Amino acid sequence: MSSEAKGCAIHMESTTPTNLDIGGKDGNGGLDAQSAIIDEETNKRLLRKIDIRLMPVKPFGIAYNGRKMCFTYALQYYDKALLSQAAIFGLREDLDLQSGLRYSWVSLIFYFGYMAGCYPIAWVSQKVTVARVCPIICILWAIIVLCTPACSTYTGILINRFMLGVIESGVSPAFMLCTGTWYTHSEQVFRSSLWYSFSGGSNIISPLINYGLGHITSGSLHPWQYMYLIAGLATLAWAIALFFVFPGSPQTAKGFTAEERMLLLERVRANNAGTESQTFKWYQFREALYSYHFWCIFLLSTLSSTGSGAVTTFGSIIFNGMGFSTFESLLLNIPIGTLAFICVLGSGYIGRKYPNARLHTVSASCIPVIVGGCML
């Protein structure tokens, strides 16, 4: 028995049976149900069913056949990181970004937009539900990406990148909220690493797509414009599909019986967080500020993002400046994406197997980044 299944089973069988009320906002409410105790087999069946509706692939023998969160996150990173790959196919020349720090500002302003939009969109996700917000976010960012080829000035691309940052900032908070709603604490580590690993996965696929698009020399558009059009159309098509396939809360998601919905709530009872809460609780905010775990994570995230942000924005340009051809520079992004995919999944797996080693795992994962940066 896996550690997460065992932990869940022990909790379920040791919990005093209680009446569950399914459908409410701050925990339960709506459908009265009889007491429920979940055995190991039932828990595995429910977990598999949740994975099918939220996750995408089949690693480590676990059946993940849905495509919602991982594919969405892959598209989000694809669209965000496309700037670096488009830059070596004429974007800098066409938009006059070669002088001074213009290209750096085009990169940086995305994160100003990200900071501006992160809290408001996270607040909306909490108030409305992720199932409604996520497809809308995808449609809006698809429209912004589709508008990128129309940018012809430095000011235009600045506005475009800022708005892209504002909209895409809601993806990670929404997915963290969704993961916390559906999974127990012991299950969340690996599931979060699974959808987050697709940021690296997209960096494996996108250079191959753009390698082909980069060879288009006919037509009225430049190769970088075709890259943005294809990325935007793919995102738009997926956003429309999300309206029909992205699950809501455990109380309302399609594909579950009334009994299963009751059991879904019982599964996450150990989280002591309910399944939906639309009330901001200041004592929780103060508790986070007083926690050294919060500040360690904040510091690690800030420092690690500094390095990864440079690679995301300047990777292809750096390779090109080292003497590699345009297409070679593009393909050199694939090893970066592959290593990121493996390391994120591996860190999530270690965090699940050894819960007390999570902070050490995150710290250790920064060492290769430091070494690689020094070698460059």
CSV table of C-alpha atoms in Angstrom, one decimal:
chain,number,residue,atom,x,y,z
A,1,MET,CA,0.0,0.0,0.0
A,2,SER,CA,1.4,3.4,-0.9
A,3,SER,CA,2.0,5.8,2.0
A,4,GLU,CA,-0.7,8.3,0.9
A,5,ALA,CA,-3.3,5.6,0.5
A,6,LYS,CA,-2.4,4.1,3.8
A,7,GLY,CA,-2.5,7.5,5.6
A,8,CYS,CA,-5.9,8.2,4.0
A,9,ALA,CA,-7.3,4.8,4.9
A,10,ILE,CA,-6.1,5.1,8.5
A,11,HIS,CA,-7.8,8.4,8.8
A,12,MET,CA,-11.0,7.3,7.3
A,13,GLU,CA,-11.4,4.2,9.4
A,14,SER,CA,-10.5,6.0,12.6
A,15,THR,CA,-12.8,8.9,12.1
A,16,THR,CA,-16.0,8.9,14.1
A,17,PRO,CA,-18.9,8.5,11.7
A,18,THR,CA,-20.7,11.8,11.2
A,19,ASN,CA,-23.5,13.2,9.0
A,20,LEU,CA,-22.2,14.9,5.9
A,21,ASP,CA,-23.9,17.8,4.3
A,22,ILE,CA,-22.9,18.2,0.7
A,23,GLY,CA,-23.0,21.3,-1.4
A,24,GLY,CA,-22.3,24.2,0.9
A,25,LYS,CA,-19.7,27.0,0.6
A,26,ASP,CA,-17.7,26.9,3.8
A,27,GLY,CA,-17.4,23.2,4.0
A,28,ASN,CA,-20.5,21.1,3.6
A,29,GLY,CA,-24.1,22.0,3.0
A,30,GLY,CA,-26.9,20.9,0.7
A,31,LEU,CA,-27.5,17.1,0.7
A,32,ASP,CA,-28.0,15.3,3.9
A,33,ALA,CA,-26.1,12.0,3.9
A,34,GLN,CA,-25.6,9.1,6.2
A,35,SER,CA,-22.3,8.6,8.0
A,36,ALA,CA,-19.5,7.3,5.7
A,37,ILE,CA,-16.3,5.3,6.4
A,38,ILE,CA,-14.0,4.8,3.4
A,39,ASP,CA,-12.0,1.6,3.2
A,40,GLU,CA,-8.7,1.4,1.2
A,41,GLU,CA,-10.3,0.0,-1.9
A,42,THR,CA,-13.0,2.6,-2.1
A,43,ASN,CA,-10.4,5.4,-1.5
A,44,LYS,CA,-8.2,4.0,-4.4
A,45,ARG,CA,-11.3,4.0,-6.7
A,46,LEU,CA,-12.2,7.6,-5.8
A,47,LEU,CA,-8.6,8.8,-6.2
A,48,ARG,CA,-8.4,7.1,-9.6
A,49,LYS,CA,-11.6,8.8,-10.7
A,50,ILE,CA,-10.4,12.2,-9.5
A,51,ASP,CA,-7.1,11.8,-11.3
A,52,ILE,CA,-8.9,10.9,-14.5
A,53,ARG,CA,-10.8,14.1,-14.4
A,54,LEU,CA,-7.9,16.4,-13.4
A,55,MET,CA,-4.6,14.9,-14.4
A,56,PRO,CA,-3.2,13.8,-17.8
A,57,VAL,CA,-0.6,11.0,-18.1
A,58,LYS,CA,0.3,7.6,-16.6
A,59,PRO,CA,3.5,7.8,-14.6
A,60,PHE,CA,4.5,5.4,-11.8
A,61,GLY,CA,1.7,3.0,-12.6
A,62,ILE,CA,-1.1,5.5,-11.7
A,63,ALA,CA,-3.8,5.9,-14.2
A,64,TYR,CA,-4.1,9.6,-15.1
A,65,ASN,CA,-6.1,9.8,-18.3
A,66,GLY,CA,-7.7,13.3,-18.2
A,67,ARG,CA,-6.0,16.3,-19.7
A,68,LYS,CA,-7.3,19.3,-17.8
A,69,MET,CA,-4.7,20.8,-15.4
A,70,CYS,CA,-1.5,19.6,-17.0
A,71,PHE,CA,-2.3,20.5,-20.6
A,72,THR,CA,-3.6,23.9,-19.4
A,73,TYR,CA,-0.4,24.6,-17.5
A,74,ALA,CA,1.7,23.4,-20.5
A,75,LEU,CA,0.0,25.9,-22.7
A,76,GLN,CA,0.4,28.7,-20.1
A,77,TYR,CA,4.1,28.2,-20.0
A,78,TYR,CA,4.3,27.7,-23.8
A,79,ASP,CA,2.7,31.1,-24.4
A,80,LYS,CA,4.7,32.8,-21.7
A,81,ALA,CA,8.1,31.4,-22.8
A,82,LEU,CA,7.5,31.9,-26.5
A,83,LEU,CA,9.1,35.3,-26.4
A,84,SER,CA,12.6,33.8,-26.2
A,85,GLN,CA,12.1,31.5,-29.2
A,86,ALA,CA,10.4,34.2,-31.3
A,87,ALA,CA,13.2,36.6,-30.5
A,88,ILE,CA,15.7,34.8,-32.7
A,89,PHE,CA,13.2,34.6,-35.6
A,90,GLY,CA,12.9,38.3,-36.2
A,91,LEU,CA,10.8,39.6,-33.4
A,92,ARG,CA,13.5,41.9,-32.0
A,93,GLU,CA,14.3,43.4,-35.4
A,94,ASP,CA,10.6,43.9,-36.4
A,95,LEU,CA,9.7,45.6,-33.1
A,96,ASP,CA,13.0,47.5,-32.6
A,97,LEU,CA,13.9,45.8,-29.4
A,98,GLN,CA,17.7,45.6,-30.0
A,99,SER,CA,18.6,49.0,-28.7
A,100,GLY,CA,19.3,49.5,-25.0
A,101,LEU,CA,17.3,47.5,-22.5
A,102,ARG,CA,14.1,47.3,-24.6
A,103,TYR,CA,14.0,43.5,-24.8
A,104,SER,CA,14.7,43.2,-21.1
A,105,TRP,CA,11.8,45.5,-20.3
A,106,VAL,CA,9.5,43.5,-22.6
A,107,SER,CA,10.4,40.5,-20.6
A,108,LEU,CA,10.2,42.2,-17.2
A,109,ILE,CA,6.8,43.9,-17.7
A,110,PHE,CA,5.2,40.5,-17.9
A,111,TYR,CA,6.0,39.9,-14.3
A,112,PHE,CA,4.7,43.4,-13.3
A,113,GLY,CA,1.4,42.3,-14.8
A,114,TYR,CA,1.7,39.0,-13.0
A,115,MET,CA,2.1,40.7,-9.6
A,116,ALA,CA,-0.8,43.1,-10.4
A,117,GLY,CA,-3.2,40.3,-11.4
A,118,CYS,CA,-2.3,37.5,-9.1
A,119,TYR,CA,-4.3,38.4,-6.0
A,120,PRO,CA,-7.4,39.8,-7.8
A,121,ILE,CA,-7.8,36.7,-10.0
A,122,ALA,CA,-7.1,34.4,-7.1
A,123,TRP,CA,-9.8,36.2,-5.1
A,124,VAL,CA,-12.2,35.8,-8.0
A,125,SER,CA,-11.4,32.1,-8.3
A,126,GLN,CA,-12.3,31.7,-4.6
A,127,LYS,CA,-15.5,33.6,-4.9
A,128,VAL,CA,-16.8,32.1,-8.2
A,129,THR,CA,-15.1,28.6,-8.5
A,130,VAL,CA,-12.2,27.5,-10.5
A,131,ALA,CA,-14.4,25.6,-13.0
A,132,ARG,CA,-15.8,28.9,-14.3
A,133,VAL,CA,-12.7,31.1,-13.9
A,134,CYS,CA,-10.1,28.8,-15.6
A,135,PRO,CA,-11.8,28.6,-19.0
A,136,ILE,CA,-12.3,32.4,-19.0
A,137,ILE,CA,-8.7,33.0,-18.2
A,138,CYS,CA,-7.6,30.7,-21.0
A,139,ILE,CA,-9.8,32.5,-23.5
A,140,LEU,CA,-8.5,35.9,-22.5
A,141,TRP,CA,-4.9,34.9,-22.7
A,142,ALA,CA,-5.5,33.1,-26.0
A,143,ILE,CA,-6.9,36.4,-27.4
A,144,ILE,CA,-3.8,38.3,-26.1
A,145,VAL,CA,-1.4,35.8,-27.7
A,146,LEU,CA,-3.4,36.0,-31.0
A,147,CYS,CA,-3.0,39.8,-30.9
A,148,THR,CA,0.8,39.6,-30.5
A,149,PRO,CA,1.5,39.3,-34.3
A,150,ALA,CA,-0.4,42.6,-34.7
A,151,CYS,CA,2.1,44.5,-32.5
A,152,SER,CA,4.3,46.7,-34.6
A,153,THR,CA,5.9,49.0,-32.0
A,154,TYR,CA,7.8,48.8,-28.7
A,155,THR,CA,4.8,50.3,-26.9
A,156,GLY,CA,2.4,47.8,-28.3
A,157,ILE,CA,4.4,44.8,-27.3
A,158,LEU,CA,4.9,46.3,-23.8
A,159,ILE,CA,1.1,46.5,-23.4
A,160,ASN,CA,0.6,43.1,-24.8
A,161,ARG,CA,3.1,41.5,-22.4
A,162,PHE,CA,1.7,43.3,-19.4
A,163,MET,CA,-1.8,42.1,-20.1
A,164,LEU,CA,-0.6,38.6,-20.7
A,165,GLY,CA,1.1,38.6,-17.3
A,166,VAL,CA,-2.1,39.9,-15.6
A,167,ILE,CA,-4.3,37.1,-17.1
A,168,GLU,CA,-1.8,34.2,-16.8
A,169,SER,CA,-1.2,35.1,-13.1
A,170,GLY,CA,-4.5,33.4,-12.2
A,171,VAL,CA,-3.5,29.9,-13.4
A,172,SER,CA,-1.2,28.7,-10.7
A,173,PRO,CA,-3.3,30.0,-7.7
A,174,ALA,CA,-6.4,28.5,-9.4
A,175,PHE,CA,-4.7,25.1,-9.8
A,176,MET,CA,-3.4,25.2,-6.2
A,177,LEU,CA,-6.9,25.9,-5.0
A,178,CYS,CA,-8.3,23.1,-7.1
A,179,THR,CA,-5.6,20.6,-5.9
A,180,GLY,CA,-6.3,21.5,-2.3
A,181,THR,CA,-10.1,21.1,-2.8
A,182,TRP,CA,-9.9,17.6,-4.3
A,183,TYR,CA,-6.9,15.9,-2.6
A,184,THR,CA,-5.7,15.1,0.9
A,185,HIS,CA,-2.5,16.7,2.2
A,186,SER,CA,-0.5,13.6,1.5
A,187,GLU,CA,-1.7,13.5,-2.1
A,188,GLN,CA,-1.3,17.1,-3.0
A,189,VAL,CA,2.5,17.2,-3.2
A,190,PHE,CA,2.9,14.7,-6.1
A,191,ARG,CA,-0.3,16.0,-7.9
A,192,SER,CA,1.0,19.6,-7.7
A,193,SER,CA,4.4,18.6,-9.0
A,194,LEU,CA,2.7,16.6,-11.8
A,195,TRP,CA,0.9,19.6,-13.4
A,196,TYR,CA,3.8,22.0,-12.6
A,197,SER,CA,6.2,19.6,-14.4
A,198,PHE,CA,4.4,20.4,-17.6
A,199,SER,CA,6.1,23.8,-17.7
A,200,GLY,CA,9.2,21.7,-18.6
A,201,GLY,CA,7.1,19.4,-20.8
A,202,SER,CA,6.0,22.3,-22.9
A,203,ASN,CA,9.6,23.3,-23.4
A,204,ILE,CA,10.2,19.9,-25.0
A,205,ILE,CA,7.4,20.2,-27.5
A,206,SER,CA,7.4,23.9,-28.3
A,207,PRO,CA,10.9,24.0,-29.9
A,208,LEU,CA,9.9,21.1,-32.2
A,209,ILE,CA,6.7,23.0,-33.3
A,210,ASN,CA,8.6,26.3,-33.8
A,211,TYR,CA,11.4,24.5,-35.7
A,212,GLY,CA,8.8,23.7,-38.4
A,213,LEU,CA,7.2,27.1,-38.3
A,214,GLY,CA,10.6,28.8,-38.5
A,215,HIS,CA,11.1,27.4,-41.9
A,216,ILE,CA,8.1,29.2,-43.3
A,217,THR,CA,9.5,31.9,-45.6
A,218,SER,CA,6.5,32.5,-47.9
A,219,GLY,CA,3.4,34.6,-47.1
A,220,SER,CA,3.0,38.1,-45.6
A,221,LEU,CA,3.9,37.1,-42.0
A,222,HIS,CA,7.3,36.5,-40.5
A,223,PRO,CA,8.1,33.1,-38.7
A,224,TRP,CA,7.7,34.6,-35.2
A,225,GLN,CA,4.2,35.8,-36.1
A,226,TYR,CA,3.1,32.3,-37.2
A,227,MET,CA,4.5,30.9,-33.9
A,228,TYR,CA,2.2,33.2,-31.9
A,229,LEU,CA,-0.8,32.5,-34.1
A,230,ILE,CA,-0.5,28.7,-33.7
A,231,ALA,CA,0.1,29.0,-30.0
A,232,GLY,CA,-3.0,31.3,-29.6
A,233,LEU,CA,-5.2,29.1,-31.7
A,234,ALA,CA,-4.2,26.0,-29.7
A,235,THR,CA,-4.9,27.8,-26.4
A,236,LEU,CA,-8.3,29.1,-27.7
A,237,ALA,CA,-9.4,25.6,-28.8
A,238,TRP,CA,-8.4,24.2,-25.5
A,239,ALA,CA,-10.1,27.0,-23.6
A,240,ILE,CA,-13.4,26.3,-25.3
A,241,ALA,CA,-13.1,22.6,-24.4
A,242,LEU,CA,-12.4,23.5,-20.7
A,243,PHE,CA,-15.9,24.9,-20.4
A,244,PHE,CA,-17.3,21.4,-20.8
A,245,VAL,CA,-14.6,19.2,-19.2
A,246,PHE,CA,-13.1,21.1,-16.3
A,247,PRO,CA,-14.7,19.8,-13.0
A,248,GLY,CA,-16.2,22.1,-10.4
A,249,SER,CA,-16.1,21.4,-6.7
A,250,PRO,CA,-16.6,17.9,-5.4
A,251,GLN,CA,-20.2,18.8,-4.5
A,252,THR,CA,-21.2,19.7,-8.1
A,253,ALA,CA,-18.7,18.0,-10.5
A,254,LYS,CA,-20.2,15.8,-13.1
A,255,GLY,CA,-19.4,12.1,-13.3
A,256,PHE,CA,-19.9,11.3,-9.6
A,257,THR,CA,-22.9,9.8,-7.9
A,258,ALA,CA,-24.5,11.4,-4.8
A,259,GLU,CA,-22.8,8.7,-2.7
A,260,GLU,CA,-19.4,9.3,-4.3
A,261,ARG,CA,-19.8,13.1,-3.6
A,262,MET,CA,-20.4,12.3,0.0
A,263,LEU,CA,-17.3,10.1,0.1
A,264,LEU,CA,-15.2,12.8,-1.7
A,265,LEU,CA,-15.9,15.2,1.1
A,266,GLU,CA,-15.1,12.6,3.7
A,267,ARG,CA,-11.8,11.9,2.0
A,268,VAL,CA,-10.6,15.5,2.5
A,269,ARG,CA,-12.0,15.9,6.0
A,270,ALA,CA,-8.5,15.5,7.4
A,271,ASN,CA,-7.4,18.7,5.6
A,272,ASN,CA,-9.6,20.7,8.1
A,273,ALA,CA,-10.1,23.2,5.3
A,274,GLY,CA,-13.5,22.4,3.8
A,275,THR,CA,-14.0,22.3,0.1
A,276,GLU,CA,-15.0,25.9,-0.6
A,277,SER,CA,-14.6,29.0,1.5
A,278,GLN,CA,-15.5,32.5,0.2
A,279,THR,CA,-14.5,34.3,3.4
A,280,PHE,CA,-11.1,35.9,3.9
A,281,LYS,CA,-9.8,35.0,7.4
A,282,TRP,CA,-7.3,37.4,8.8
A,283,TYR,CA,-6.0,35.1,11.5
A,284,GLN,CA,-4.9,32.7,8.8
A,285,PHE,CA,-3.1,35.5,7.0
A,286,ARG,CA,-1.3,36.5,10.3
A,287,GLU,CA,-0.5,32.9,11.0
A,288,ALA,CA,1.2,32.6,7.6
A,289,LEU,CA,3.3,35.7,8.2
A,290,TYR,CA,4.5,34.3,11.5
A,291,SER,CA,5.5,30.9,10.0
A,292,TYR,CA,9.2,30.4,9.1
A,293,HIS,CA,8.0,27.9,6.5
A,294,PHE,CA,6.3,30.7,4.6
A,295,TRP,CA,9.4,32.9,4.6
A,296,CYS,CA,11.7,30.0,3.6
A,297,ILE,CA,9.4,29.2,0.7
A,298,PHE,CA,9.1,32.8,-0.3
A,299,LEU,CA,12.9,33.2,-0.3
A,300,LEU,CA,13.5,30.0,-2.2
A,301,SER,CA,10.8,30.9,-4.8
A,302,THR,CA,12.2,34.4,-5.3
A,303,LEU,CA,15.8,33.4,-5.7
A,304,SER,CA,15.1,30.3,-7.9
A,305,SER,CA,12.7,32.4,-10.1
A,306,THR,CA,15.5,34.8,-10.7
A,307,GLY,CA,17.6,32.2,-12.4
A,308,SER,CA,14.8,30.4,-14.2
A,309,GLY,CA,13.4,33.8,-15.5
A,310,ALA,CA,16.7,34.6,-17.2
A,311,VAL,CA,16.7,31.2,-18.9
A,312,THR,CA,13.1,31.5,-19.9
A,313,THR,CA,13.6,34.9,-21.5
A,314,PHE,CA,17.1,34.9,-22.8
A,315,GLY,CA,17.9,31.2,-23.3
A,316,SER,CA,17.6,31.1,-27.0
A,317,ILE,CA,19.4,34.4,-27.4
A,318,ILE,CA,22.3,33.2,-25.2
A,319,PHE,CA,22.7,30.1,-27.3
A,320,ASN,CA,22.5,32.1,-30.5
A,321,GLY,CA,25.2,34.5,-29.2
A,322,MET,CA,27.5,31.5,-28.3
A,323,GLY,CA,27.7,30.7,-32.1
A,324,PHE,CA,24.9,28.2,-32.6
A,325,SER,CA,22.6,28.7,-35.5
A,326,THR,CA,19.1,29.9,-35.1
A,327,PHE,CA,17.6,26.4,-35.4
A,328,GLU,CA,20.3,24.9,-33.2
A,329,SER,CA,19.6,27.5,-30.5
A,330,LEU,CA,15.9,26.6,-30.7
A,331,LEU,CA,16.5,22.9,-30.2
A,332,LEU,CA,18.9,23.5,-27.3
A,333,ASN,CA,15.8,24.4,-25.2
A,334,ILE,CA,14.7,20.7,-25.3
A,335,PRO,CA,17.4,19.4,-22.8
A,336,ILE,CA,16.4,22.2,-20.4
A,337,GLY,CA,12.7,21.3,-20.6
A,338,THR,CA,13.5,17.6,-20.3
A,339,LEU,CA,15.6,18.1,-17.1
A,340,ALA,CA,13.0,20.4,-15.6
A,341,PHE,CA,10.2,17.9,-16.3
A,342,ILE,CA,12.2,15.0,-14.6
A,343,CYS,CA,13.4,17.1,-11.7
A,344,VAL,CA,10.0,18.5,-10.8
A,345,LEU,CA,8.4,15.1,-10.9
A,346,GLY,CA,11.2,13.6,-9.0
A,347,SER,CA,11.0,16.3,-6.3
A,348,GLY,CA,7.3,15.7,-6.0
A,349,TYR,CA,7.8,12.0,-5.6
A,350,ILE,CA,10.5,12.4,-3.0
A,351,GLY,CA,8.3,14.9,-1.1
A,352,ARG,CA,5.4,12.3,-1.1
A,353,LYS,CA,7.7,9.5,0.1
A,354,TYR,CA,9.6,11.5,2.7
A,355,PRO,CA,7.3,14.3,4.0
A,356,ASN,CA,9.8,15.7,6.4
A,357,ALA,CA,12.4,16.2,3.7
A,358,ARG,CA,10.5,18.6,1.5
A,359,LEU,CA,12.3,21.8,2.4
A,360,HIS,CA,15.6,20.0,2.0
A,361,THR,CA,14.6,18.7,-1.4
A,362,VAL,CA,13.7,22.1,-2.6
A,363,SER,CA,17.0,23.5,-1.3
A,364,ALA,CA,19.0,20.7,-2.9
A,365,SER,CA,17.3,21.2,-6.3
A,366,CYS,CA,18.8,24.7,-6.4
A,367,ILE,CA,22.3,23.4,-6.4
A,368,PRO,CA,22.4,22.4,-10.1
A,369,VAL,CA,21.0,25.8,-11.0
A,370,ILE,CA,23.8,27.5,-9.1
A,371,VAL,CA,26.4,25.3,-10.7
A,372,GLY,CA,25.0,25.7,-14.2
A,373,GLY,CA,24.8,29.5,-13.8
A,374,CYS,CA,28.4,29.7,-12.7
A,375,MET,CA,29.5,27.5,-15.7
A,376,LEU,CA,27.8,29.9,-18.1
